[in-house]
mmCIF file of N, CA and C in Angstrom:
data_model
loop_
_atom_site.group_PDB
_atom_site.id
_atom_site.type_symbol
_atom_site.label_atom_id
_atom_site.label_comp_id
_atom_site.label_asym_id
_atom_site.label_seq_id
_atom_site.Cartn_x
_atom_site.Cartn_y
_atom_site.Cartn_z
ATOM 1 N N MET A 101 169.398 55.879 -126.296
ATOM 2 C CA MET A 101 168.910 54.535 -125.188
ATOM 3 C C MET A 101 170.009 55.648 -123.989
ATOM 4 N N ARG A 102 169.250 55.439 -122.504
ATOM 5 C CA ARG A 102 169.859 56.211 -121.407
ATOM 6 C C ARG A 102 170.945 55.186 -120.925
ATOM 7 N N ALA A 103 171.576 56.095 -120.232
ATOM 8 C CA ALA A 103 172.512 55.897 -119.481
ATOM 9 C C ALA A 103 173.219 55.161 -118.731
ATOM 10 N N GLU A 104 171.946 54.366 -117.788
ATOM 11 C CA GLU A 104 171.385 53.931 -116.765
ATOM 12 C C GLU A 104 170.428 53.892 -116.763
ATOM 13 N N TYR A 105 169.755 52.416 -116.502
ATOM 14 C CA TYR A 105 168.473 51.736 -116.025
ATOM 15 C C TYR A 105 167.999 51.917 -114.497
ATOM 16 N N ASP A 106 167.476 51.929 -113.512
ATOM 17 C CA ASP A 106 167.152 51.350 -112.815
ATOM 18 C C ASP A 106 166.352 50.466 -112.753
ATOM 19 N N PHE A 107 166.530 49.395 -112.020
ATOM 20 C CA PHE A 107 165.951 47.958 -111.640
ATOM 21 C C PHE A 107 165.840 47.106 -110.744
ATOM 22 N N SER A 108 165.532 48.277 -109.628
ATOM 23 C CA SER A 108 164.868 48.567 -108.406
ATOM 24 C C SER A 108 164.333 47.434 -108.956
ATOM 25 N N ASN A 109 163.104 47.884 -109.218
ATOM 26 C CA ASN A 109 161.963 46.900 -108.890
ATOM 27 C C ASN A 109 161.587 46.454 -109.908
ATOM 28 N N ALA A 110 161.801 46.180 -110.641
ATOM 29 C CA ALA A 110 162.031 44.611 -111.799
ATOM 30 C C ALA A 110 161.972 43.256 -111.033
ATOM 31 N N ARG A 111 161.198 42.698 -111.585
ATOM 32 C CA ARG A 111 160.926 41.220 -111.483
ATOM 33 C C ARG A 111 161.283 39.431 -112.110
ATOM 34 N N LYS A 112 161.388 38.582 -111.270
ATOM 35 C CA LYS A 112 161.912 37.762 -112.138
ATOM 36 C C LYS A 112 160.824 37.058 -113.197
ATOM 37 N N ASN A 113 161.178 36.370 -114.252
ATOM 38 C CA ASN A 113 160.089 36.124 -115.486
ATOM 39 C C ASN A 113 159.976 34.787 -115.260
ATOM 40 N N PRO A 114 159.103 34.879 -114.897
ATOM 41 C CA PRO A 114 157.929 33.483 -114.637
ATOM 42 C C PRO A 114 157.462 32.647 -115.082
ATOM 43 N N TYR A 115 158.445 33.318 -116.189
ATOM 44 C CA TYR A 115 158.629 31.862 -117.451
ATOM 45 C C TYR A 115 159.808 31.089 -117.466
ATOM 46 N N VAL A 116 160.798 31.504 -116.126
ATOM 47 C CA VAL A 116 162.057 30.749 -116.676
ATOM 48 C C VAL A 116 162.263 28.987 -116.979
ATOM 49 N N LYS A 117 161.188 28.627 -115.892
ATOM 50 C CA LYS A 117 161.516 27.407 -116.412
ATOM 51 C C LYS A 117 160.211 26.479 -117.018
ATOM 52 N N LYS A 118 159.978 27.059 -118.186
ATOM 53 C CA LYS A 118 159.409 26.441 -119.135
ATOM 54 C C LYS A 118 160.503 27.534 -120.530
ATOM 55 N N LEU A 119 161.362 27.455 -119.871
ATOM 56 C CA LEU A 119 162.444 27.581 -121.264
ATOM 57 C C LEU A 119 162.976 26.462 -122.278
ATOM 58 N N LYS A 120 162.877 26.141 -122.742
ATOM 59 C CA LYS A 120 163.509 25.448 -123.735
ATOM 60 C C LYS A 120 164.564 24.680 -124.272
ATOM 61 N N LYS A 121 165.541 23.428 -124.479
ATOM 62 C CA LYS A 121 166.932 23.593 -124.807
ATOM 63 C C LYS A 121 166.908 22.878 -126.635
ATOM 64 N N GLN A 122 167.971 23.362 -127.295
ATOM 65 C CA GLN A 122 168.085 22.655 -128.328
ATOM 66 C C GLN A 122 168.825 21.150 -127.585
ATOM 67 N N ILE A 123 168.835 19.862 -128.467
ATOM 68 C CA ILE A 123 169.371 19.144 -128.412
ATOM 69 C C ILE A 123 169.211 18.428 -129.805
ATOM 70 N N THR A 124 170.065 17.706 -129.940
ATOM 71 C CA THR A 124 169.945 16.535 -131.078
ATOM 72 C C THR A 124 169.586 15.034 -130.923
ATOM 73 N N ILE A 125 168.410 15.144 -132.284
ATOM 74 C CA ILE A 125 167.370 13.487 -131.768
ATOM 75 C C ILE A 125 167.425 12.804 -133.293
ATOM 76 N N ASN A 126 167.553 11.676 -132.963
ATOM 77 C CA ASN A 126 167.323 11.003 -133.765
ATOM 78 C C ASN A 126 165.478 10.379 -133.854
ATOM 79 N N ILE A 127 165.351 10.627 -135.199
ATOM 80 C CA ILE A 127 164.216 10.414 -134.922
ATOM 81 C C ILE A 127 163.637 9.374 -136.308
ATOM 82 N N ASP A 128 162.882 8.572 -136.661
ATOM 83 C CA ASP A 128 162.336 7.667 -137.454
ATOM 84 C C ASP A 128 161.657 8.888 -138.478
ATOM 85 N N SER A 129 161.915 8.548 -140.443
ATOM 86 C CA SER A 129 161.387 9.119 -141.273
ATOM 87 C C SER A 129 159.584 9.135 -141.280
ATOM 88 N N ASP A 130 159.013 7.961 -140.932
ATOM 89 C CA ASP A 130 157.509 7.963 -141.172
ATOM 90 C C ASP A 130 157.644 8.302 -139.341
ATOM 91 N N THR A 131 157.970 8.883 -139.071
ATOM 92 C CA THR A 131 157.389 9.732 -137.283
ATOM 93 C C THR A 131 157.486 10.791 -137.306
ATOM 94 N N ILE A 132 158.348 11.118 -138.195
ATOM 95 C CA ILE A 132 158.499 12.720 -138.598
ATOM 96 C C ILE A 132 156.834 13.314 -139.478
ATOM 97 N N GLU A 133 156.837 12.197 -140.178
ATOM 98 C CA GLU A 133 155.891 12.123 -141.349
ATOM 99 C C GLU A 133 154.460 12.181 -140.566
ATOM 100 N N TYR A 134 154.473 11.409 -140.147
ATOM 101 C CA TYR A 134 153.197 11.189 -138.635
ATOM 102 C C TYR A 134 153.034 12.498 -138.488
ATOM 103 N N PHE A 135 154.110 12.562 -137.497
ATOM 104 C CA PHE A 135 153.880 14.119 -136.820
ATOM 105 C C PHE A 135 153.589 15.725 -137.951
ATOM 106 N N LYS A 136 154.285 15.471 -139.017
ATOM 107 C CA LYS A 136 154.348 16.119 -139.907
ATOM 108 C C LYS A 136 152.815 16.408 -140.772
ATOM 109 N N LYS A 137 152.069 15.129 -140.974
ATOM 110 C CA LYS A 137 150.681 14.983 -140.925
ATOM 111 C C LYS A 137 149.709 15.652 -139.821
ATOM 112 N N GLN A 138 149.703 15.800 -139.303
ATOM 113 C CA GLN A 138 149.132 15.877 -137.954
ATOM 114 C C GLN A 138 149.593 17.250 -138.102
ATOM 115 N N SER A 139 150.475 17.864 -138.149
ATOM 116 C CA SER A 139 150.468 19.144 -138.566
ATOM 117 C C SER A 139 149.385 19.956 -139.367
ATOM 118 N N GLU A 140 149.593 19.493 -140.336
ATOM 119 C CA GLU A 140 148.587 19.663 -141.868
ATOM 120 C C GLU A 140 147.418 19.248 -141.062
ATOM 121 N N TYR A 141 146.345 18.675 -140.186
ATOM 122 C CA TYR A 141 145.297 19.040 -140.145
ATOM 123 C C TYR A 141 145.229 19.846 -138.724
ATOM 124 N N SER A 142 146.316 20.146 -137.841
ATOM 125 C CA SER A 142 146.206 20.897 -136.239
ATOM 126 C C SER A 142 146.338 22.746 -136.410
ATOM 127 N N GLY A 143 147.227 23.029 -137.838
ATOM 128 C CA GLY A 143 148.424 23.874 -137.794
ATOM 129 C C GLY A 143 149.198 24.010 -137.079
ATOM 130 N N ILE A 144 149.279 23.069 -135.886
ATOM 131 C CA ILE A 144 150.344 23.831 -135.019
ATOM 132 C C ILE A 144 151.979 23.004 -135.627
ATOM 133 N N PRO A 145 153.254 23.375 -135.710
ATOM 134 C CA PRO A 145 154.211 23.218 -136.006
ATOM 135 C C PRO A 145 154.472 21.592 -135.714
ATOM 136 N N TYR A 146 155.029 21.103 -136.555
ATOM 137 C CA TYR A 146 154.993 19.481 -136.492
ATOM 138 C C TYR A 146 156.154 19.489 -135.210
ATOM 139 N N GLN A 147 156.755 20.509 -134.814
ATOM 140 C CA GLN A 147 158.417 19.845 -133.353
ATOM 141 C C GLN A 147 157.458 20.582 -132.160
ATOM 142 N N THR A 148 156.661 21.648 -132.749
ATOM 143 C CA THR A 148 155.906 22.375 -131.080
ATOM 144 C C THR A 148 155.242 20.350 -131.014
ATOM 145 N N LEU A 149 153.873 20.327 -131.655
ATOM 146 C CA LEU A 149 153.492 18.950 -131.754
ATOM 147 C C LEU A 149 154.031 18.107 -130.756
ATOM 148 N N ILE A 150 155.332 17.656 -131.695
ATOM 149 C CA ILE A 150 156.721 16.449 -130.892
ATOM 150 C C ILE A 150 156.472 16.675 -129.327
ATOM 151 N N ASN A 151 156.906 18.512 -129.401
ATOM 152 C CA ASN A 151 157.285 18.551 -127.622
ATOM 153 C C ASN A 151 156.117 18.444 -126.290
ATOM 154 N N LEU A 152 154.943 18.802 -127.293
ATOM 155 C CA LEU A 152 153.832 18.965 -126.955
ATOM 156 C C LEU A 152 153.701 17.360 -126.308
ATOM 157 N N TYR A 153 153.865 16.412 -126.782
ATOM 158 C CA TYR A 153 152.716 14.582 -126.738
ATOM 159 C C TYR A 153 154.114 14.080 -125.592
ATOM 160 N N LEU A 154 154.969 14.709 -126.301
ATOM 161 C CA LEU A 154 155.910 14.526 -124.973
ATOM 162 C C LEU A 154 156.353 14.936 -123.766
ATOM 163 N N SER A 155 155.546 16.443 -123.658
ATOM 164 C CA SER A 155 155.684 17.065 -122.668
ATOM 165 C C SER A 155 154.379 16.309 -121.311
ATOM 166 N N ASP A 156 152.926 15.630 -122.582
ATOM 167 C CA ASP A 156 152.107 14.980 -121.411
ATOM 168 C C ASP A 156 152.594 14.007 -121.176
ATOM 169 N N CYS A 157 153.647 13.465 -121.434
ATOM 170 C CA CYS A 157 154.179 12.142 -121.676
ATOM 171 C C CYS A 157 154.077 12.148 -119.895
ATOM 172 N N ALA A 158 155.538 12.933 -120.011
ATOM 173 C CA ALA A 158 156.089 13.351 -118.616
ATOM 174 C C ALA A 158 155.245 13.881 -117.024
ATOM 175 N N ALA A 159 154.699 14.795 -117.221
ATOM 176 C CA ALA A 159 153.536 15.368 -117.162
ATOM 177 C C ALA A 159 152.476 13.712 -116.147
ATOM 178 N N SER A 160 152.063 13.350 -117.217
ATOM 179 C CA SER A 160 151.586 12.002 -116.055
ATOM 180 C C SER A 160 152.347 11.206 -116.514
ATOM 181 N N LYS A 161 153.677 10.697 -116.415
ATOM 182 C CA LYS A 161 154.486 10.223 -115.659
ATOM 183 C C LYS A 161 153.914 9.037 -116.412
ATOM 184 N N LYS A 162 153.878 9.227 -117.185
ATOM 185 C CA LYS A 162 153.948 7.788 -118.232
ATOM 186 C C LYS A 162 155.478 6.541 -117.920
ATOM 187 N N GLU A 163 154.496 5.598 -118.221
ATOM 188 C CA GLU A 163 156.568 4.775 -117.936
ATOM 189 C C GLU A 163 156.071 4.042 -119.243
ATOM 190 N N LEU A 164 157.361 4.069 -119.552
ATOM 191 C CA LEU A 164 157.522 3.042 -121.059
ATOM 192 C C LEU A 164 157.235 1.791 -121.283
ATOM 193 N N GLN A 165 156.592 0.517 -121.897
ATOM 194 C CA GLN A 165 156.489 -0.267 -121.459
ATOM 195 C C GLN A 165 156.507 -1.067 -122.623
ATOM 196 N N LEU A 166 157.682 -1.844 -123.079
ATOM 197 C CA LEU A 166 158.268 -2.642 -124.081
ATOM 198 C C LEU A 166 158.099 -4.226 -123.610
ATOM 199 N N SER A 167 158.024 -5.066 -125.001
ATOM 200 C CA SER A 167 157.448 -6.875 -125.180
ATOM 201 C C SER A 167 158.359 -6.807 -126.298
ATOM 202 N N TRP A 168 159.461 -7.505 -126.020
ATOM 203 C CA TRP A 168 160.184 -7.816 -127.414
ATOM 204 C C TRP A 168 159.780 -9.736 -127.717
ATOM 205 N N ARG A 169 159.342 -9.876 -128.667
ATOM 206 C CA ARG A 169 158.093 -11.097 -129.291
ATOM 207 C C ARG A 169 159.588 -12.421 -129.978
#
């Protein structure tokens, strides 16, 4: 290992805006099972699928519409 490193030509991380933040969230068991089954078909981990779905909702600015009967 060097005693000193030269960072004068370093550049910022281009992916810094895409960093993830760990949170705790309560999700219904059947919702988790749904994404786990989707994971089996797609080969993508279920937590990644949930993140992709939520990211898509945010990117397309979907509005939540609830109707109570």
